Amino acid sequence: MNRIKVAVIGSCASRDNFNHHFVPNYKDFFKCVVSQNQMSMISLMADPIPFHADHVTGDVSNYAKLHFTTELEKSVLYNLLINDPDYVILDFYADIFYGAREINQSLITNKVWQFKKINIYKNFEIGKAISIPKEEQSILKAWTLKREERTFMRVWKNNVDRFVRWMQEQLPNCKIVINQSRFTNAYYDEDKGEICRITDKLNHHYDLDRLNRIWSEMDAYVIEKYGVRSIAFGDKKYLADPNNPWGLFYLHFEHAHYLDFRDKFLKIVVDDLLENQKKRKRMETCSVNLIKNSTFNYGKKYWTYWQDTFMIQQNRTKSNSVSLTRKNLQQDANCQIWSNAVELNADGTAAYTVSFDVRITDVSQVDGEQAIFAIRLYNKPNDIFQKDAVAFHYLTIQQFKIKNNEWTRCSFTFTPTEGRFIKVGAYLFRNGTVAWRNIQLEKGRYATPWKPGYREAQ
């Protein structure tokens, strides 16, 4: 039997179930194809936020930088489409603990304490928070607390509804499973030899009972309205583990929690297999353009390593083009621009197709290696150079029937077997006058007509 493909959008209480340090044999049953850290449903369904991806720096880990860029791009939706999971596991920790923050007429998860350490954060217009206060409140502030809770839940329900509808339309064979883990405030202190409170240890003043109550209401809303599955732990209580690799926290549980989750999730999978004896037909294509800003209507945003030799041309159509002219060069100059990194499935079973329009003023002037487009695969999203690529490929003028000064649609299909991220881009080794437009990357073996990226205006 093939392993069950699982996507996770949630906290450590969900993602760590697919980590061999917590569940050593999880790969015997599951293949985790998408793992999105702590993203609010409100952020997930908000509009993508254009940004310059070059030189993202800051006094945070690379994992935190990647988290921030995924918050801006909303790329988890692409990752779900690309990987076509059997199940997506959700928990609403990010919503209940952080909420959302207005930013550039859109929204991200309100982890401002971390995101503000990243250099590009200062480039955005930051607005108000939409969140539930975590701290204990006085009786006098109870009415304010209830009002903020109602405001948050109204926004949250609207976006959860949008996500479920999106799943029903785009991934109808993928089942949603709600992880009903809850905050614990107890751990065993070996030095004291007794059960202690985490809030005392961490000097927090969180009202965890109230947060757990609201969390239960959120779970119940989705489970009851849409009839989705859930992993519930009943009356069983788990201690937090002070020796957890991520540290002592309200969702970093003792080992028994993760084994119970595994067994309960396996029960769901087995029940589904028994109910559906016939293997469902998987979607082989993903008719979504994975390239952000392929119209160049956002200028240089969503593109990296932009060289000034490239110029954006305003066309009469709704899609602009980029062009460059290089003459009389005696050696290669390697003119190039690259799309933002797109996460992909490189297990050797999924095919991808890149397509683009190209116009060359005089084909005979394209010399050097005669390449007009490039593809590179990387293990890290911020890598850019060929020396760092695990695989690369150049498309040349010989591969296509290109006539002088006419737009020609070109496409190329490939099945990657290595790398975690892909970048594609216009490329010219040496001389030529070339223009590109309508660049598209999609999952599947055939090029479909060009369309803007998902939720991008044409």
Short mmCIF file of N, CA, C and O in Angstrom, two decimals, residues 231-334:
data_model
loop_
_atom_site.label_atom_id
_atom_site.label_comp_id
_atom_site.label_asym_id
_atom_site.label_seq_id
_atom_site.Cartn_x
_atom_site.Cartn_y
_atom_site.Cartn_z
N ILE A 231 -9.58 14.41 15.49
CA ILE A 231 -8.82 13.57 16.41
C ILE A 231 -9.04 14.17 17.80
O ILE A 231 -8.50 15.22 18.13
N ALA A 232 -9.88 13.49 18.58
CA ALA A 232 -10.25 13.98 19.91
C ALA A 232 -9.61 13.08 20.95
O ALA A 232 -9.45 11.87 20.76
N PHE A 233 -9.27 13.68 22.09
CA PHE A 233 -8.57 12.94 23.15
C PHE A 233 -9.45 12.74 24.37
O PHE A 233 -8.98 12.25 25.41
N GLY A 234 -10.74 13.12 24.26
CA GLY A 234 -11.67 12.88 25.35
C GLY A 234 -11.24 13.57 26.62
O GLY A 234 -10.78 14.72 26.62
N ASP A 235 -11.37 12.86 27.71
CA ASP A 235 -11.02 13.40 29.01
C ASP A 235 -9.55 13.16 29.37
O ASP A 235 -9.11 13.53 30.46
N LYS A 236 -8.82 12.56 28.46
CA LYS A 236 -7.42 12.26 28.77
C LYS A 236 -6.61 13.55 28.80
O LYS A 236 -6.68 14.37 27.88
N LYS A 237 -5.83 13.73 29.83
CA LYS A 237 -5.01 14.91 29.98
C LYS A 237 -3.54 14.53 29.82
O LYS A 237 -3.10 13.48 30.29
N TYR A 238 -2.79 15.40 29.18
CA TYR A 238 -1.37 15.15 28.96
C TYR A 238 -0.54 16.21 29.66
O TYR A 238 -0.89 17.40 29.66
N LEU A 239 0.57 15.79 30.22
CA LEU A 239 1.52 16.73 30.78
C LEU A 239 2.39 17.30 29.66
O LEU A 239 2.58 16.67 28.62
N ALA A 240 2.91 18.48 29.88
CA ALA A 240 3.96 19.00 29.00
C ALA A 240 5.28 18.35 29.38
O ALA A 240 5.47 17.90 30.52
N ASP A 241 6.18 18.29 28.42
CA ASP A 241 7.48 17.66 28.64
C ASP A 241 8.56 18.73 28.75
O ASP A 241 8.87 19.41 27.77
N PRO A 242 9.16 18.92 29.93
CA PRO A 242 10.21 19.94 30.06
C PRO A 242 11.46 19.61 29.26
O PRO A 242 12.29 20.49 29.04
N ASN A 243 11.58 18.36 28.81
CA ASN A 243 12.73 17.96 28.00
C ASN A 243 12.42 17.93 26.51
O ASN A 243 13.21 17.41 25.72
N ASN A 244 11.28 18.48 26.13
CA ASN A 244 10.93 18.56 24.72
C ASN A 244 12.02 19.32 23.95
O ASN A 244 12.55 20.32 24.46
N PRO A 245 12.38 18.87 22.75
CA PRO A 245 13.44 19.57 21.98
C PRO A 245 13.16 21.04 21.75
O PRO A 245 14.10 21.83 21.59
N TRP A 246 11.88 21.43 21.72
CA TRP A 246 11.54 22.83 21.47
C TRP A 246 11.37 23.62 22.77
O TRP A 246 11.04 24.80 22.72
N GLY A 247 11.56 22.96 23.91
CA GLY A 247 11.44 23.65 25.18
C GLY A 247 10.10 23.42 25.85
O GLY A 247 9.18 22.83 25.28
N LEU A 248 9.99 23.89 27.09
CA LEU A 248 8.75 23.75 27.85
C LEU A 248 7.71 24.73 27.31
O LEU A 248 7.95 25.93 27.24
N PHE A 249 6.54 24.19 26.93
CA PHE A 249 5.47 25.05 26.41
C PHE A 249 4.16 24.29 26.56
O PHE A 249 4.13 23.08 26.78
N TYR A 250 3.08 25.03 26.37
CA TYR A 250 1.73 24.51 26.64
C TYR A 250 1.26 23.46 25.64
O TYR A 250 0.28 22.78 25.89
N LEU A 251 1.95 23.32 24.51
CA LEU A 251 1.59 22.31 23.51
C LEU A 251 2.76 21.37 23.20
O LEU A 251 2.73 20.67 22.20
N HIS A 252 3.77 21.36 24.02
CA HIS A 252 4.91 20.44 23.86
C HIS A 252 4.73 19.30 24.85
O HIS A 252 5.17 19.37 26.00
N PHE A 253 4.07 18.24 24.36
CA PHE A 253 3.54 17.22 25.26
C PHE A 253 4.52 16.09 25.56
O PHE A 253 5.53 15.90 24.88
N GLU A 254 4.11 15.30 26.55
CA GLU A 254 4.79 14.04 26.84
C GLU A 254 4.58 13.07 25.67
O GLU A 254 3.70 13.24 24.83
N HIS A 255 5.41 12.04 25.62
CA HIS A 255 5.48 11.15 24.46
C HIS A 255 4.14 10.48 24.15
O HIS A 255 3.80 10.26 22.98
N ALA A 256 3.36 10.18 25.19
CA ALA A 256 2.10 9.45 24.98
C ALA A 256 1.14 10.19 24.05
O ALA A 256 0.38 9.56 23.30
N HIS A 257 1.19 11.51 24.05
CA HIS A 257 0.27 12.30 23.21
C HIS A 257 0.47 11.97 21.74
O HIS A 257 -0.51 11.78 20.99
N TYR A 258 1.71 11.90 21.30
CA TYR A 258 2.00 11.70 19.89
C TYR A 258 1.65 10.28 19.44
O TYR A 258 1.19 10.07 18.31
N LEU A 259 1.87 9.31 20.31
CA LEU A 259 1.50 7.94 19.97
C LEU A 259 -0.02 7.79 19.90
O LEU A 259 -0.54 7.07 19.03
N ASP A 260 -0.73 8.45 20.79
CA ASP A 260 -2.19 8.42 20.74
C ASP A 260 -2.71 9.08 19.47
O ASP A 260 -3.66 8.58 18.83
N PHE A 261 -2.09 10.20 19.09
CA PHE A 261 -2.48 10.87 17.85
C PHE A 261 -2.28 9.92 16.67
O PHE A 261 -3.17 9.80 15.81
N ARG A 262 -1.11 9.27 16.60
CA ARG A 262 -0.84 8.35 15.50
C ARG A 262 -1.91 7.27 15.40
O ARG A 262 -2.44 7.00 14.31
N ASP A 263 -2.24 6.65 16.53
CA ASP A 263 -3.21 5.56 16.51
C ASP A 263 -4.60 6.04 16.11
O ASP A 263 -5.33 5.37 15.36
N LYS A 264 -5.00 7.20 16.60
CA LYS A 264 -6.32 7.74 16.25
C LYS A 264 -6.39 8.13 14.78
O LYS A 264 -7.43 7.93 14.11
N PHE A 265 -5.30 8.69 14.27
CA PHE A 265 -5.28 9.06 12.85
C PHE A 265 -5.28 7.81 11.97
O PHE A 265 -5.98 7.75 10.94
N LEU A 266 -4.55 6.79 12.37
CA LEU A 266 -4.57 5.53 11.62
C LEU A 266 -5.97 4.93 11.59
O LEU A 266 -6.37 4.35 10.57
N LYS A 267 -6.69 5.06 12.68
CA LYS A 267 -8.07 4.55 12.71
C LYS A 267 -8.92 5.27 11.67
O LYS A 267 -9.74 4.64 10.97
N ILE A 268 -8.76 6.58 11.53
CA ILE A 268 -9.50 7.33 10.52
C ILE A 268 -9.15 6.83 9.13
O ILE A 268 -10.03 6.61 8.28
N VAL A 269 -7.85 6.64 8.88
CA VAL A 269 -7.40 6.20 7.55
C VAL A 269 -7.94 4.82 7.22
O VAL A 269 -8.45 4.57 6.11
N VAL A 270 -7.85 3.91 8.16
CA VAL A 270 -8.34 2.54 7.92
C VAL A 270 -9.84 2.54 7.66
O VAL A 270 -10.33 1.85 6.76
N ASP A 271 -10.57 3.32 8.43
CA ASP A 271 -12.02 3.40 8.21
C ASP A 271 -12.33 3.90 6.81
O ASP A 271 -13.25 3.40 6.14
N ASP A 272 -11.57 4.89 6.35
CA ASP A 272 -11.79 5.41 5.01
C ASP A 272 -11.44 4.38 3.94
O ASP A 272 -12.14 4.26 2.92
N LEU A 273 -10.37 3.62 4.15
CA LEU A 273 -9.97 2.60 3.18
C LEU A 273 -11.02 1.50 3.10
O LEU A 273 -11.30 0.97 2.01
N LEU A 274 -11.57 1.14 4.22
CA LEU A 274 -12.61 0.11 4.21
C LEU A 274 -13.87 0.60 3.51
O LEU A 274 -14.57 -0.17 2.85
N GLU A 275 -14.16 1.87 3.69
CA GLU A 275 -15.36 2.45 3.09
C GLU A 275 -15.19 2.66 1.59
O GLU A 275 -16.14 2.58 0.82
N ASN A 276 -13.99 2.95 1.19
CA ASN A 276 -13.72 3.22 -0.23
C ASN A 276 -12.72 2.20 -0.75
O ASN A 276 -11.51 2.44 -0.76
N GLN A 277 -13.21 1.05 -1.16
CA GLN A 277 -12.33 -0.02 -1.61
C GLN A 277 -11.64 0.35 -2.93
O GLN A 277 -10.51 -0.04 -3.17
N LYS A 278 -12.32 1.04 -3.75
CA LYS A 278 -11.73 1.40 -5.03
C LYS A 278 -10.79 2.58 -4.85
O LYS A 278 -11.13 3.56 -4.19
N LYS A 279 -9.64 2.45 -5.43
CA LYS A 279 -8.66 3.53 -5.34
C LYS A 279 -9.18 4.74 -6.11
O LYS A 279 -9.56 4.64 -7.27
N ARG A 280 -9.20 5.88 -5.44
CA ARG A 280 -9.70 7.07 -6.10
C ARG A 280 -8.71 7.54 -7.16
O ARG A 280 -7.52 7.32 -7.07
N LYS A 281 -9.28 8.17 -8.16
CA LYS A 281 -8.46 8.71 -9.23
C LYS A 281 -7.86 10.04 -8.79
O LYS A 281 -8.57 10.97 -8.45
N ARG A 282 -6.55 10.13 -8.81
CA ARG A 282 -5.88 11.36 -8.39
C ARG A 282 -5.87 12.37 -9.52
O ARG A 282 -5.80 12.03 -10.70
N MET A 283 -5.91 13.60 -9.14
CA MET A 283 -5.76 14.66 -10.12
C MET A 283 -4.32 14.69 -10.61
O MET A 283 -3.39 14.77 -9.81
N GLU A 284 -4.13 14.57 -11.92
CA GLU A 284 -2.79 14.53 -12.47
C GLU A 284 -2.27 15.92 -12.82
O GLU A 284 -1.08 16.10 -13.07
N THR A 285 -3.16 16.86 -12.90
CA THR A 285 -2.73 18.20 -13.27
C THR A 285 -3.20 19.22 -12.25
O THR A 285 -4.13 18.97 -11.50
N CYS A 286 -2.51 20.30 -12.23
CA CYS A 286 -2.86 21.42 -11.36
C CYS A 286 -2.88 22.66 -12.24
O CYS A 286 -1.85 23.22 -12.58
N SER A 287 -4.06 23.03 -12.70
CA SER A 287 -4.16 24.10 -13.69
C SER A 287 -4.08 25.46 -13.02
O SER A 287 -4.97 26.30 -13.13
N VAL A 288 -3.02 25.67 -12.28
CA VAL A 288 -2.74 26.93 -11.61
C VAL A 288 -1.34 27.37 -11.99
O VAL A 288 -0.40 26.56 -11.99
N ASN A 289 -1.19 28.63 -12.33
CA ASN A 289 0.14 29.17 -12.61
C ASN A 289 0.85 29.41 -11.29
O ASN A 289 0.43 30.23 -10.48
N LEU A 290 1.94 28.70 -11.07
CA LEU A 290 2.67 28.78 -9.80
C LEU A 290 3.62 29.96 -9.73
O LEU A 290 4.24 30.18 -8.70
N ILE A 291 3.73 30.71 -10.83
CA ILE A 291 4.63 31.85 -10.87
C ILE A 291 3.88 33.11 -10.45
O ILE A 291 2.87 33.48 -11.04
N LYS A 292 4.38 33.75 -9.40
CA LYS A 292 3.80 35.00 -8.95
C LYS A 292 4.25 36.15 -9.84
O LYS A 292 5.40 36.22 -10.25
N ASN A 293 3.34 37.06 -10.12
CA ASN A 293 3.62 38.26 -10.91
C ASN A 293 4.18 37.91 -12.29
O ASN A 293 5.14 38.52 -12.76
N SER A 294 3.58 36.95 -12.95
CA SER A 294 4.00 36.62 -14.32
C SER A 294 3.58 37.70 -15.30
O SER A 294 4.05 37.73 -16.44
N THR A 295 2.69 38.60 -14.86
CA THR A 295 2.29 39.72 -15.71
C THR A 295 3.25 40.90 -15.60
O THR A 295 3.21 41.82 -16.41
N PHE A 296 4.10 40.88 -14.57
CA PHE A 296 4.99 42.01 -14.23
C PHE A 296 4.20 43.28 -13.92
O PHE A 296 4.75 44.37 -13.96
N ASN A 297 2.92 43.11 -13.61
CA ASN A 297 2.11 44.27 -13.22
C ASN A 297 2.52 44.83 -11.87
O ASN A 297 2.23 45.98 -11.54
N TYR A 298 3.19 43.97 -11.05
CA TYR A 298 3.72 44.42 -9.77
C TYR A 298 5.18 44.88 -9.89
O TYR A 298 5.89 44.96 -8.89
N GLY A 299 5.62 45.13 -11.10
CA GLY A 299 7.01 45.53 -11.29
C GLY A 299 7.95 44.36 -11.04
O GLY A 299 7.76 43.26 -11.55
N LYS A 300 8.97 44.58 -10.22
CA LYS A 300 9.99 43.56 -9.98
C LYS A 300 9.63 42.64 -8.81
O LYS A 300 10.40 41.71 -8.53
N LYS A 301 8.52 42.89 -8.16
CA LYS A 301 8.18 42.09 -6.98
C LYS A 301 7.89 40.64 -7.37
O LYS A 301 7.36 40.36 -8.43
N TYR A 302 8.23 39.75 -6.46
CA TYR A 302 8.15 38.30 -6.65
C TYR A 302 9.21 37.78 -7.61
O TYR A 302 9.17 36.61 -8.01
N TRP A 303 10.18 38.62 -7.99
CA TRP A 303 11.30 38.19 -8.82
C TRP A 303 12.60 38.54 -8.10
O TRP A 303 12.67 39.54 -7.40
N THR A 304 13.59 37.68 -8.26
CA THR A 304 14.87 37.88 -7.57
C THR A 304 16.01 38.02 -8.57
O THR A 304 15.87 37.68 -9.75
N TYR A 305 17.12 38.53 -8.07
CA TYR A 305 18.35 38.71 -8.86
C TYR A 305 18.06 39.52 -10.12
O TYR A 305 18.51 39.21 -11.22
N TRP A 306 17.24 40.55 -9.96
CA TRP A 306 16.84 41.37 -11.10
C TRP A 306 18.02 42.23 -11.56
O TRP A 306 18.58 43.00 -10.78
N GLN A 307 18.37 42.09 -12.84
CA GLN A 307 19.47 42.87 -13.40
C GLN A 307 18.91 44.03 -14.21
O GLN A 307 17.88 43.91 -14.89
N ASP A 308 19.61 45.16 -14.14
CA ASP A 308 19.09 46.38 -14.77
C ASP A 308 19.04 46.29 -16.29
O ASP A 308 18.43 47.16 -16.93
N THR A 309 19.67 45.30 -16.88
CA THR A 309 19.57 45.13 -18.33
C THR A 309 18.16 44.75 -18.76
O THR A 309 17.80 44.92 -19.93
N PHE A 310 17.36 44.22 -17.83
CA PHE A 310 15.98 43.83 -18.14
C PHE A 310 15.06 45.03 -17.93
O PHE A 310 15.12 45.71 -16.91
N MET A 311 14.19 45.25 -18.90
CA MET A 311 13.23 46.35 -18.85
C MET A 311 11.81 45.81 -18.95
O MET A 311 11.53 44.90 -19.74
N ILE A 312 10.92 46.37 -18.15
CA ILE A 312 9.51 45.99 -18.23
C ILE A 312 8.84 46.83 -19.30
O ILE A 312 8.93 48.06 -19.29
N GLN A 313 8.17 46.15 -20.23
CA GLN A 313 7.49 46.83 -21.34
C GLN A 313 5.98 46.81 -21.10
O GLN A 313 5.39 45.75 -20.86
N GLN A 314 5.36 47.98 -21.14
CA GLN A 314 3.91 48.08 -20.99
C GLN A 314 3.24 47.70 -22.31
O GLN A 314 3.47 48.36 -23.33
N ASN A 315 2.47 46.63 -22.31
CA ASN A 315 1.82 46.15 -23.52
C ASN A 315 0.37 46.59 -23.57
O ASN A 315 -0.22 47.01 -22.57
N ARG A 316 -0.22 46.48 -24.72
CA ARG A 316 -1.65 46.81 -24.87
C ARG A 316 -2.52 45.77 -24.19
O ARG A 316 -3.66 46.05 -23.81
N THR A 317 -2.00 44.57 -24.05
CA THR A 317 -2.74 43.53 -23.33
C THR A 317 -2.59 43.78 -21.84
O THR A 317 -1.89 44.68 -21.40
N LYS A 318 -3.25 42.94 -21.03
CA LYS A 318 -3.19 43.10 -19.58
C LYS A 318 -1.95 42.47 -18.98
O LYS A 318 -1.76 42.52 -17.77
N SER A 319 -1.11 41.86 -19.80
CA SER A 319 0.12 41.26 -19.32
C SER A 319 1.31 41.97 -19.94
O SER A 319 1.43 42.06 -21.17
N ASN A 320 2.19 42.49 -19.09
CA ASN A 320 3.38 43.16 -19.58
C ASN A 320 4.44 42.14 -19.97
O ASN A 320 4.29 40.93 -19.75
N SER A 321 5.54 42.61 -20.51
CA SER A 321 6.65 41.75 -20.89
C SER A 321 7.94 42.35 -20.36
O SER A 321 7.99 43.50 -19.95
N VAL A 322 9.00 41.53 -20.34
CA VAL A 322 10.34 42.02 -20.01
C VAL A 322 11.23 41.79 -21.22
O VAL A 322 11.05 40.82 -21.98
N SER A 323 12.18 42.66 -21.41
CA SER A 323 13.05 42.53 -22.58
C SER A 323 14.44 43.03 -22.24
O SER A 323 14.65 43.72 -21.22
N LEU A 324 15.40 42.67 -23.08
CA LEU A 324 16.74 43.21 -22.96
C LEU A 324 17.43 43.15 -24.32
O LEU A 324 17.06 42.36 -25.20
N THR A 325 18.42 43.98 -24.48
CA THR A 325 19.24 44.00 -25.70
C THR A 325 20.70 44.00 -25.30
O THR A 325 21.14 44.84 -24.49
N ARG A 326 21.45 43.03 -25.86
CA ARG A 326 22.89 42.96 -25.62
C ARG A 326 23.56 42.82 -26.98
O ARG A 326 23.21 41.95 -27.77
N LYS A 327 24.56 43.70 -27.22
CA LYS A 327 25.25 43.69 -28.51
C LYS A 327 26.76 43.73 -28.31
O LYS A 327 27.26 44.29 -27.33
N ASN A 328 27.45 43.12 -29.27
CA ASN A 328 28.91 43.23 -29.39
C ASN A 328 29.68 42.70 -28.19
O ASN A 328 30.83 43.08 -27.97
N LEU A 329 29.04 41.81 -27.40
CA LEU A 329 29.77 41.18 -26.30
C LEU A 329 30.65 40.07 -26.84
O LEU A 329 30.22 39.27 -27.68
N GLN A 330 31.89 39.98 -26.36
CA GLN A 330 32.82 38.95 -26.80
C GLN A 330 32.87 37.76 -25.86
O GLN A 330 33.49 36.74 -26.18
N GLN A 331 32.24 37.89 -24.71
CA GLN A 331 32.18 36.78 -23.77
C GLN A 331 30.83 36.81 -23.05
O GLN A 331 30.12 37.80 -23.09
N ASP A 332 30.50 35.71 -22.41
CA ASP A 332 29.20 35.58 -21.77
C ASP A 332 29.03 36.60 -20.65
O ASP A 332 29.96 36.87 -19.89
N ALA A 333 27.79 37.17 -20.56
CA ALA A 333 27.45 38.11 -19.49
C ALA A 333 26.41 37.52 -18.53
O ALA A 333 26.17 38.05 -17.45
N ASN A 334 25.77 36.43 -18.96
CA ASN A 334 24.80 35.72 -18.12
C ASN A 334 23.72 36.64 -17.56
O ASN A 334 23.55 36.80 -16.35
#
